[in-house]
Amino acid sequence: MTKEFKRDDLLFSLCGLNCSLCPMYVRKLCTGCIKDSICYEICNIVPCSLEHGVIDYCFECEEYPCSKYDEVDQHDSLMTHINQLTDMEKAKNMGIEKYNMLQHQKVDILNIFLENYNPGNNKEVFYCTAVNLLPLDDLIDLTDNLDNLTDNMSLEEKYTYIKNKLFDCAKNNRIKIELRKGKYNNERISFD
């Protein structure tokens, strides 16, 4: 009988991605790492988890980090992988409950952007990428008094204001808000 992989934690993936900040998840087009989902079909780590006793996070495996993580953070898929290894280490060191508490805060901030400052036209991808990459403290500072600062602006003006603030934050932290598509090419999706 074949074992099936099922995720209970839809905030943080087996491999260290912040699934709750993925555009597919936000658009309710992905059910997480469960059988027949998009991510499950393309993932080479799920079968490994099944072989190692259905572990919840790769950092629980005695072989972690293994060769599957060689250059894993050098390209992106549906979402950014830039912090994948760093986030995995954070979750391992602070514990998954504390890490997920931080993720809930990022999800709340993402929802503020999407519900109040999103003019459409695939801006979800930009917001997901920015919230995923930027430090939580900076995002919290940005959202404080945001409604008061943007009160008399149109939706497009609000988006431009937030976008500029997010890029300023990224510049101050030496972070590029972009998606790097493809393992073997240099194509980038830049949002500036």
Coordinates of N, CA and C in Angstrom, one line a residue:
M1 N 0.8 -1.2 0.0 CA 0.0 0.0 0.0 C 0.9 1.3 0.0
T2 N 0.6 2.2 -0.9 CA 1.4 3.4 -1.0 C 1.0 4.4 0.0
K3 N 2.0 5.0 0.7 CA 1.7 6.1 1.6 C 1.3 7.3 0.9
E4 N 0.4 8.1 1.4 CA 0.1 9.4 0.8 C 0.6 10.5 1.7
F5 N 1.0 11.6 1.1 CA 1.6 12.7 1.8 C 0.4 13.7 1.9
K6 N 0.3 14.2 3.2 CA -0.8 15.2 3.4 C -0.2 16.2 4.4
R7 N -0.4 17.5 4.0 CA 0.1 18.6 4.9 C -1.0 19.1 5.8
D8 N -0.7 19.3 7.0 CA -1.6 19.9 8.0 C -1.3 21.4 8.1
D9 N 0.0 21.7 7.9 CA 0.5 23.1 8.0 C 0.5 23.7 6.6
L10 N -0.4 24.6 6.3 CA -0.5 25.2 5.0 C 0.2 26.6 5.0
L11 N 0.8 27.0 6.1 CA 1.5 28.2 6.1 C 3.0 28.0 5.6
F12 N 3.6 26.9 6.0 CA 5.0 26.7 5.8 C 5.1 25.3 5.2
S13 N 5.8 25.1 4.1 CA 5.9 23.9 3.4 C 7.0 22.9 4.0
L14 N 6.9 21.7 3.6 CA 7.9 20.7 3.9 C 9.3 21.2 3.6
C15 N 9.5 21.9 2.4 CA 10.8 22.3 1.9 C 11.2 23.7 2.4
G16 N 10.4 24.4 3.1 CA 10.8 25.7 3.6 C 10.3 26.9 2.9
L17 N 9.2 26.7 2.1 CA 8.6 27.9 1.4 C 7.4 28.4 2.3
N18 N 7.2 29.7 2.2 CA 6.1 30.3 3.0 C 4.8 30.2 2.1
C19 N 4.2 29.0 2.1 CA 3.1 28.8 1.2 C 1.9 29.8 1.3
S20 N 1.7 30.2 2.5 CA 0.6 31.2 2.7 C 0.8 32.5 2.0
L21 N 2.0 32.7 1.5 CA 2.3 34.0 0.8 C 2.5 33.7 -0.7
C22 N 2.1 32.6 -1.2 CA 2.2 32.2 -2.6 C 0.9 32.7 -3.3
P23 N 1.1 33.3 -4.5 CA 0.0 33.9 -5.3 C -1.1 32.8 -5.6
M24 N -0.7 31.6 -5.8 CA -1.6 30.5 -6.1 C -2.5 30.2 -4.9
Y25 N -1.8 30.2 -3.7 CA -2.6 30.0 -2.5 C -3.5 31.1 -2.2
V26 N -3.0 32.3 -2.3 CA -3.8 33.5 -2.1 C -5.0 33.6 -3.0
R27 N -4.9 33.2 -4.2 CA -6.0 33.1 -5.2 C -6.9 31.9 -5.0
K28 N -6.6 31.1 -4.0 CA -7.4 29.9 -3.7 C -7.3 28.9 -4.8
L29 N -6.2 28.9 -5.5 CA -6.0 27.9 -6.6 C -5.1 26.8 -6.3
C30 N -4.6 26.8 -5.0 CA -3.8 25.7 -4.6 C -4.2 25.2 -3.2
T31 N -4.2 23.9 -3.0 CA -4.7 23.4 -1.8 C -3.5 23.0 -0.9
G32 N -2.3 23.4 -1.3 CA -1.1 23.0 -0.5 C -0.5 21.7 -1.0
C33 N 0.5 21.2 -0.2 CA 1.2 20.0 -0.6 C 0.4 18.7 -0.3
I34 N -0.7 18.6 -1.1 CA -1.5 17.3 -0.9 C -1.5 16.7 -2.3
K35 N -1.8 15.4 -2.3 CA -1.9 14.7 -3.6 C -2.8 15.4 -4.6
D36 N -2.3 15.5 -5.8 CA -2.9 16.1 -7.0 C -2.9 17.6 -7.0
S37 N -2.2 18.2 -6.0 CA -2.1 19.7 -6.1 C -0.9 20.0 -7.1
I38 N -0.9 21.3 -7.5 CA 0.2 21.7 -8.4 C 1.5 21.5 -7.8
C39 N 1.7 21.9 -6.6 CA 3.1 21.8 -6.0 C 3.4 20.3 -5.8
Y40 N 2.5 19.5 -5.4 CA 2.8 18.1 -5.2 C 3.3 17.4 -6.5
E41 N 2.7 17.8 -7.6 CA 3.0 17.2 -8.9 C 4.5 17.5 -9.3
I42 N 5.0 18.7 -9.0 CA 6.3 19.1 -9.4 C 7.4 18.9 -8.4
C43 N 7.0 18.5 -7.2 CA 7.9 18.5 -6.0 C 8.7 17.2 -6.0
N44 N 10.1 17.4 -5.9 CA 10.9 16.2 -5.8 C 11.2 15.9 -4.3
I45 N 10.7 16.7 -3.4 CA 10.9 16.4 -2.0 C 9.8 15.6 -1.3
V46 N 8.6 15.7 -1.8 CA 7.5 14.9 -1.2 C 7.9 13.4 -1.2
P47 N 8.3 12.8 -2.3 CA 8.6 11.4 -2.3 C 9.7 11.1 -1.3
C48 N 10.7 12.0 -1.1 CA 11.7 11.8 -0.1 C 11.2 11.8 1.3
S49 N 10.2 12.7 1.6 CA 9.5 12.7 2.9 C 8.9 11.4 3.1
L50 N 8.2 10.8 2.1 CA 7.5 9.5 2.3 C 8.5 8.4 2.6
E51 N 9.7 8.5 1.9 CA 10.7 7.5 2.2 C 11.3 7.6 3.6
H52 N 11.3 8.8 4.2 CA 11.8 9.0 5.5 C 10.8 9.0 6.6
G53 N 9.7 8.4 6.4 CA 8.7 8.3 7.5 C 7.7 9.4 7.5
V54 N 7.4 10.1 6.4 CA 6.4 11.2 6.3 C 6.8 12.3 7.4
I55 N 7.9 12.9 7.2 CA 8.3 14.0 8.1 C 7.5 15.2 7.6
D56 N 7.3 16.1 8.6 CA 6.5 17.3 8.3 C 7.4 18.4 7.7
Y57 N 8.7 18.5 8.1 CA 9.6 19.5 7.6 C 10.9 18.9 7.4
C58 N 11.6 19.2 6.3 CA 12.9 18.6 6.0 C 13.9 18.7 7.1
F59 N 13.8 19.8 7.9 CA 14.8 20.0 8.9 C 14.7 18.9 10.0
E60 N 13.6 18.1 10.0 CA 13.4 17.0 10.9 C 14.2 15.8 10.5
C61 N 14.6 15.8 9.3 CA 15.4 14.6 8.7 C 16.8 14.7 9.1
E62 N 17.4 13.5 9.5 CA 18.8 13.5 9.9 C 19.7 13.8 8.7
E63 N 19.2 13.6 7.5 CA 20.0 13.9 6.3 C 20.0 15.4 5.8
Y64 N 19.1 16.2 6.5 CA 19.0 17.6 6.1 C 20.2 18.4 6.5
P65 N 20.7 19.3 5.7 CA 20.4 19.5 4.3 C 21.0 18.5 3.4
C66 N 20.3 18.0 2.5 CA 20.8 17.0 1.5 C 21.0 17.6 0.2
S67 N 21.4 16.9 -0.8 CA 21.7 17.4 -2.2 C 20.4 18.0 -2.8
K68 N 19.3 17.6 -2.4 CA 18.0 18.2 -3.0 C 18.0 19.8 -2.7
Y69 N 18.8 20.2 -1.8 CA 18.8 21.6 -1.5 C 20.0 22.4 -2.1
D70 N 20.8 21.7 -2.9 CA 21.8 22.4 -3.6 C 21.2 23.4 -4.6
E71 N 21.6 24.6 -4.4 CA 21.1 25.7 -5.3 C 19.6 25.9 -5.3
V72 N 18.9 25.4 -4.3 CA 17.4 25.5 -4.2 C 16.9 26.9 -4.2
D73 N 17.7 27.8 -3.6 CA 17.3 29.2 -3.4 C 17.9 30.1 -4.6
Q74 N 18.3 29.5 -5.6 CA 18.9 30.2 -6.8 C 17.9 30.5 -7.9
H75 N 16.7 30.0 -7.8 CA 15.7 30.2 -8.8 C 14.3 30.2 -8.1
D76 N 13.3 30.6 -8.8 CA 12.0 30.7 -8.2 C 11.0 29.8 -9.0
S77 N 9.9 29.6 -8.4 CA 8.8 28.8 -9.1 C 7.6 29.8 -9.1
L78 N 6.5 29.3 -8.6 CA 5.3 30.2 -8.5 C 5.5 31.3 -7.5
M79 N 6.5 31.2 -6.7 CA 6.8 32.2 -5.6 C 8.3 32.2 -5.5
T80 N 8.8 33.2 -4.7 CA 10.2 33.4 -4.4 C 10.8 32.3 -3.6
H81 N 12.0 31.8 -3.9 CA 12.7 30.8 -3.1 C 14.0 31.4 -2.5
I82 N 14.1 32.8 -2.6 CA 15.3 33.4 -2.2 C 15.6 33.1 -0.7
N83 N 14.6 33.1 0.2 CA 14.8 32.9 1.6 C 14.5 31.5 2.0
Q84 N 14.4 30.6 1.1 CA 13.9 29.2 1.5 C 14.8 28.6 2.5
L85 N 16.1 28.6 2.4 CA 17.0 27.9 3.4 C 17.0 28.7 4.7
T86 N 17.0 30.1 4.5 CA 17.0 30.9 5.7 C 15.8 30.7 6.5
D87 N 14.6 30.7 5.8 CA 13.4 30.5 6.5 C 13.3 29.1 7.2
M88 N 13.8 28.1 6.5 CA 13.9 26.7 7.1 C 14.7 26.8 8.4
E89 N 15.8 27.4 8.4 CA 16.6 27.5 9.6 C 15.9 28.3 10.7
K90 N 15.2 29.4 10.4 CA 14.4 30.1 11.4 C 13.4 29.2 12.0
A91 N 12.7 28.5 11.2 CA 11.6 27.6 11.7 C 12.2 26.5 12.6
K92 N 13.3 26.0 12.2 CA 14.0 24.9 12.9 C 14.5 25.5 14.3
N93 N 15.1 26.7 14.3 CA 15.6 27.2 15.5 C 14.6 27.8 16.5
M94 N 13.6 28.4 16.0 CA 12.6 29.0 16.9 C 11.4 28.1 17.1
G95 N 11.3 27.0 16.4 CA 10.1 26.1 16.5 C 9.0 26.5 15.6
I96 N 8.3 25.6 15.1 CA 7.3 25.8 14.0 C 6.2 26.7 14.5
E97 N 5.8 26.5 15.8 CA 4.7 27.3 16.3 C 5.0 28.8 16.3
K98 N 6.2 29.2 16.8 CA 6.6 30.6 16.8 C 6.8 31.1 15.4
Y99 N 7.4 30.3 14.5 CA 7.6 30.7 13.1 C 6.2 31.0 12.5
N100 N 5.3 30.1 12.7 CA 4.0 30.3 12.1 C 3.2 31.5 12.7
M101 N 3.5 31.9 13.9 CA 2.9 33.1 14.5 C 3.4 34.3 13.7
L102 N 4.7 34.3 13.3 CA 5.2 35.4 12.5 C 4.6 35.3 11.1
Q103 N 4.4 34.1 10.6 CA 3.8 34.0 9.2 C 2.4 34.5 9.3
H104 N 1.6 34.3 10.3 CA 0.3 34.8 10.4 C 0.3 36.3 10.3
Q105 N 1.3 37.0 11.0 CA 1.4 38.4 10.9 C 1.6 38.9 9.5
K106 N 2.5 38.2 8.8 CA 2.8 38.5 7.3 C 1.5 38.3 6.5
V107 N 0.8 37.2 6.8 CA -0.5 37.0 6.0 C -1.5 38.1 6.3
D108 N -1.6 38.6 7.5 CA -2.5 39.7 7.8 C -2.1 40.9 7.1
I109 N -0.8 41.2 7.0 CA -0.3 42.4 6.3 C -0.6 42.2 4.8
L110 N -0.3 41.0 4.2 CA -0.6 40.8 2.8 C -2.1 41.0 2.6
N111 N -3.0 40.5 3.4 CA -4.4 40.7 3.3 C -4.8 42.2 3.3
I112 N -4.1 43.0 4.1 CA -4.4 44.4 4.1 C -4.1 45.0 2.8
F113 N -2.9 44.7 2.2 CA -2.6 45.2 0.9 C -3.5 44.7 -0.2
L114 N -3.9 43.4 -0.2 CA -4.8 42.9 -1.2 C -6.2 43.4 -1.1
E115 N -6.7 43.6 0.1 CA -8.1 44.1 0.3 C -8.2 45.6 0.1
N116 N -7.2 46.4 0.4 CA -7.4 47.8 0.4 C -6.5 48.6 -0.6
Y117 N -5.5 48.0 -1.1 CA -4.5 48.7 -2.0 C -4.2 47.9 -3.3
N118 N -5.2 47.2 -3.7 CA -4.9 46.3 -4.9 C -5.9 46.7 -6.0
P119 N -5.3 47.4 -7.1 CA -6.1 47.8 -8.2 C -6.4 46.6 -9.2
G120 N -5.9 45.4 -8.9 CA -6.0 44.3 -9.8 C -4.8 44.1 -10.7
N121 N -5.0 43.6 -11.9 CA -4.0 43.4 -12.9 C -2.8 42.7 -12.3
N122 N -3.0 41.6 -11.6 CA -2.0 40.7 -11.1 C -1.1 41.3 -10.1
K123 N -1.5 42.3 -9.4 CA -0.7 42.9 -8.4 C -0.5 42.0 -7.2
E124 N -1.3 40.9 -7.1 CA -1.1 39.9 -6.0 C 0.3 39.3 -6.0
V125 N 0.8 39.1 -7.2 CA 2.2 38.5 -7.3 C 3.2 39.5 -6.7
F126 N 3.1 40.8 -7.0 CA 4.0 41.7 -6.4 C 3.9 41.8 -4.9
Y127 N 2.7 41.9 -4.4 CA 2.5 42.0 -3.0 C 3.0 40.7 -2.3
C128 N 2.7 39.5 -2.8 CA 3.1 38.3 -2.2 C 4.6 38.2 -2.2
T129 N 5.3 38.6 -3.2 CA 6.7 38.6 -3.3 C 7.3 39.6 -2.3
A130 N 6.8 40.8 -2.3 CA 7.3 41.8 -1.4 C 7.2 41.4 0.1
V131 N 6.0 41.0 0.5 CA 5.7 40.6 1.9 C 6.6 39.4 2.3
N132 N 6.8 38.5 1.3 CA 7.6 37.3 1.6 C 9.1 37.7 1.9
L133 N 9.6 38.6 1.1 CA 11.0 39.0 1.2 C 11.3 40.0 2.2
L134 N 10.5 40.9 2.5 CA 10.8 42.0 3.4 C 10.7 41.6 4.9
P135 N 11.5 42.3 5.8 CA 11.4 42.0 7.2 C 10.1 42.4 7.8
L136 N 9.6 41.5 8.7 CA 8.3 41.7 9.3 C 8.2 43.1 10.0
D137 N 9.2 43.5 10.7 CA 9.2 44.8 11.5 C 9.0 45.9 10.5
D138 N 9.7 45.9 9.4 CA 9.5 47.0 8.4 C 8.1 47.0 7.8
L139 N 7.5 45.8 7.6 CA 6.1 45.7 7.1 C 5.1 46.3 8.1
I140 N 5.4 46.0 9.4 CA 4.5 46.5 10.4 C 4.6 48.0 10.5
D141 N 5.8 48.5 10.4 CA 6.0 50.0 10.4 C 5.3 50.6 9.3
L142 N 5.4 50.0 8.1 CA 4.7 50.5 6.9 C 3.2 50.6 7.1
T143 N 2.6 49.6 7.6 CA 1.2 49.5 7.7 C 0.6 50.3 8.9
D144 N 1.4 50.8 9.8 CA 0.9 51.7 10.9 C 0.5 53.0 10.2
N145 N -0.7 53.4 10.5 CA -1.3 54.7 10.0 C -1.4 54.7 8.5
L146 N -1.4 53.6 7.9 CA -1.4 53.6 6.4 C -2.8 54.2 5.9
D147 N -3.9 53.8 6.6 CA -5.2 54.3 6.1 C -5.2 55.9 6.2
N148 N -4.6 56.4 7.3 CA -4.6 57.9 7.4 C -3.8 58.6 6.3
L149 N -2.7 57.9 6.0 CA -1.8 58.5 5.0 C -2.3 58.4 3.5
T150 N -3.2 57.5 3.3 CA -3.7 57.3 1.9 C -5.2 57.5 1.8
D151 N -5.8 58.1 2.8 CA -7.2 58.3 2.9 C -7.8 59.0 1.7
N152 N -7.2 60.0 1.2 CA -7.8 60.8 0.1 C -7.3 60.4 -1.3
M153 N -6.7 59.2 -1.4 CA -6.1 58.8 -2.7 C -7.0 57.8 -3.4
S154 N -6.9 57.8 -4.7 CA -7.6 56.8 -5.5 C -6.9 55.5 -5.3
L155 N -7.5 54.4 -5.7 CA -7.0 53.1 -5.5 C -5.6 52.9 -6.2
E156 N -5.5 53.5 -7.4 CA -4.3 53.4 -8.2 C -3.2 54.2 -7.5
E157 N -3.6 55.4 -6.9 CA -2.6 56.2 -6.2 C -2.1 55.5 -4.9
K158 N -3.1 54.8 -4.2 CA -2.7 54.0 -3.0 C -1.7 52.9 -3.4
Y159 N -2.0 52.2 -4.5 CA -1.1 51.2 -4.9 C 0.3 51.7 -5.2
T160 N 0.4 52.8 -5.9 CA 1.7 53.5 -6.3 C 2.4 53.9 -5.0
Y161 N 1.7 54.4 -4.0 CA 2.3 54.8 -2.8 C 2.9 53.6 -2.0
I162 N 2.1 52.6 -1.9 CA 2.5 51.4 -1.2 C 3.7 50.7 -1.9
K163 N 3.6 50.7 -3.3 CA 4.7 50.1 -4.1 C 6.0 50.8 -3.8
N164 N 5.9 52.1 -3.9 CA 7.1 53.0 -3.6 C 7.7 52.7 -2.2
K165 N 6.8 52.7 -1.2 CA 7.3 52.4 0.2 C 7.9 51.0 0.3
L166 N 7.3 50.0 -0.4 CA 7.9 48.7 -0.3 C 9.3 48.7 -1.0
F167 N 9.4 49.4 -2.1 CA 10.7 49.4 -2.8 C 11.7 50.2 -2.0
D168 N 11.3 51.2 -1.3 CA 12.2 52.0 -0.4 C 12.7 51.0 0.7
C169 N 11.8 50.3 1.3 CA 12.2 49.3 2.3 C 13.1 48.3 1.8
A170 N 12.8 47.8 0.6 CA 13.7 46.8 -0.1 C 15.1 47.4 -0.3
K171 N 15.2 48.6 -0.8 CA 16.5 49.2 -1.0 C 17.3 49.4 0.3
N172 N 16.6 49.8 1.3 CA 17.2 49.9 2.6 C 17.8 48.6 3.2
N173 N 17.2 47.5 2.8 CA 17.6 46.2 3.3 C 18.4 45.4 2.2
R174 N 18.7 46.1 1.1 CA 19.5 45.5 0.0 C 18.8 44.2 -0.5
I175 N 17.5 44.4 -0.7 CA 16.7 43.2 -1.2 C 16.1 43.6 -2.6
K176 N 16.1 42.7 -3.5 CA 15.5 43.0 -4.8 C 14.1 42.3 -4.8
I177 N 13.1 43.0 -5.0 CA 11.7 42.4 -5.1 C 11.6 42.0 -6.6
E178 N 11.8 40.7 -6.8 CA 11.7 40.1 -8.1 C 11.5 38.6 -8.0
L179 N 11.0 38.0 -9.1 CA 11.0 36.6 -9.2 C 12.0 36.2 -10.3
R180 N 12.8 35.2 -10.0 CA 13.8 34.7 -10.9 C 13.3 33.4 -11.5
K181 N 12.8 33.4 -12.7 CA 12.2 32.3 -13.3 C 13.2 31.4 -14.0
G182 N 13.0 30.1 -13.8 CA 13.8 29.1 -14.6 C 15.2 28.9 -14.0
K183 N 15.4 27.6 -13.8 CA 16.7 27.2 -13.2 C 17.9 27.4 -14.1
Y184 N 17.6 27.4 -15.4 CA 18.7 27.4 -16.4 C 18.7 28.7 -17.2
N185 N 17.9 29.7 -16.9 CA 18.0 30.9 -17.6 C 18.0 32.1 -16.6
N186 N 18.3 33.2 -17.1 CA 18.4 34.4 -16.2 C 17.1 35.3 -16.3
E187 N 16.0 34.8 -16.8 CA 14.8 35.6 -16.9 C 14.4 36.0 -15.5
R188 N 14.0 37.3 -15.4 CA 13.6 37.8 -14.1 C 12.3 38.5 -14.3
I189 N 11.4 38.5 -13.3 CA 10.2 39.3 -13.3 C 10.4 40.4 -12.3
S190 N 10.7 41.5 -12.8 CA 11.0 42.7 -11.9 C 9.7 43.5 -11.8
F191 N 9.5 44.1 -10.7 CA 8.2 44.8 -10.4 C 8.4 46.3 -10.4
D192 N 9.7 46.8 -10.7 CA 9.8 48.3 -10.6 C 9.6 48.9 -12.0

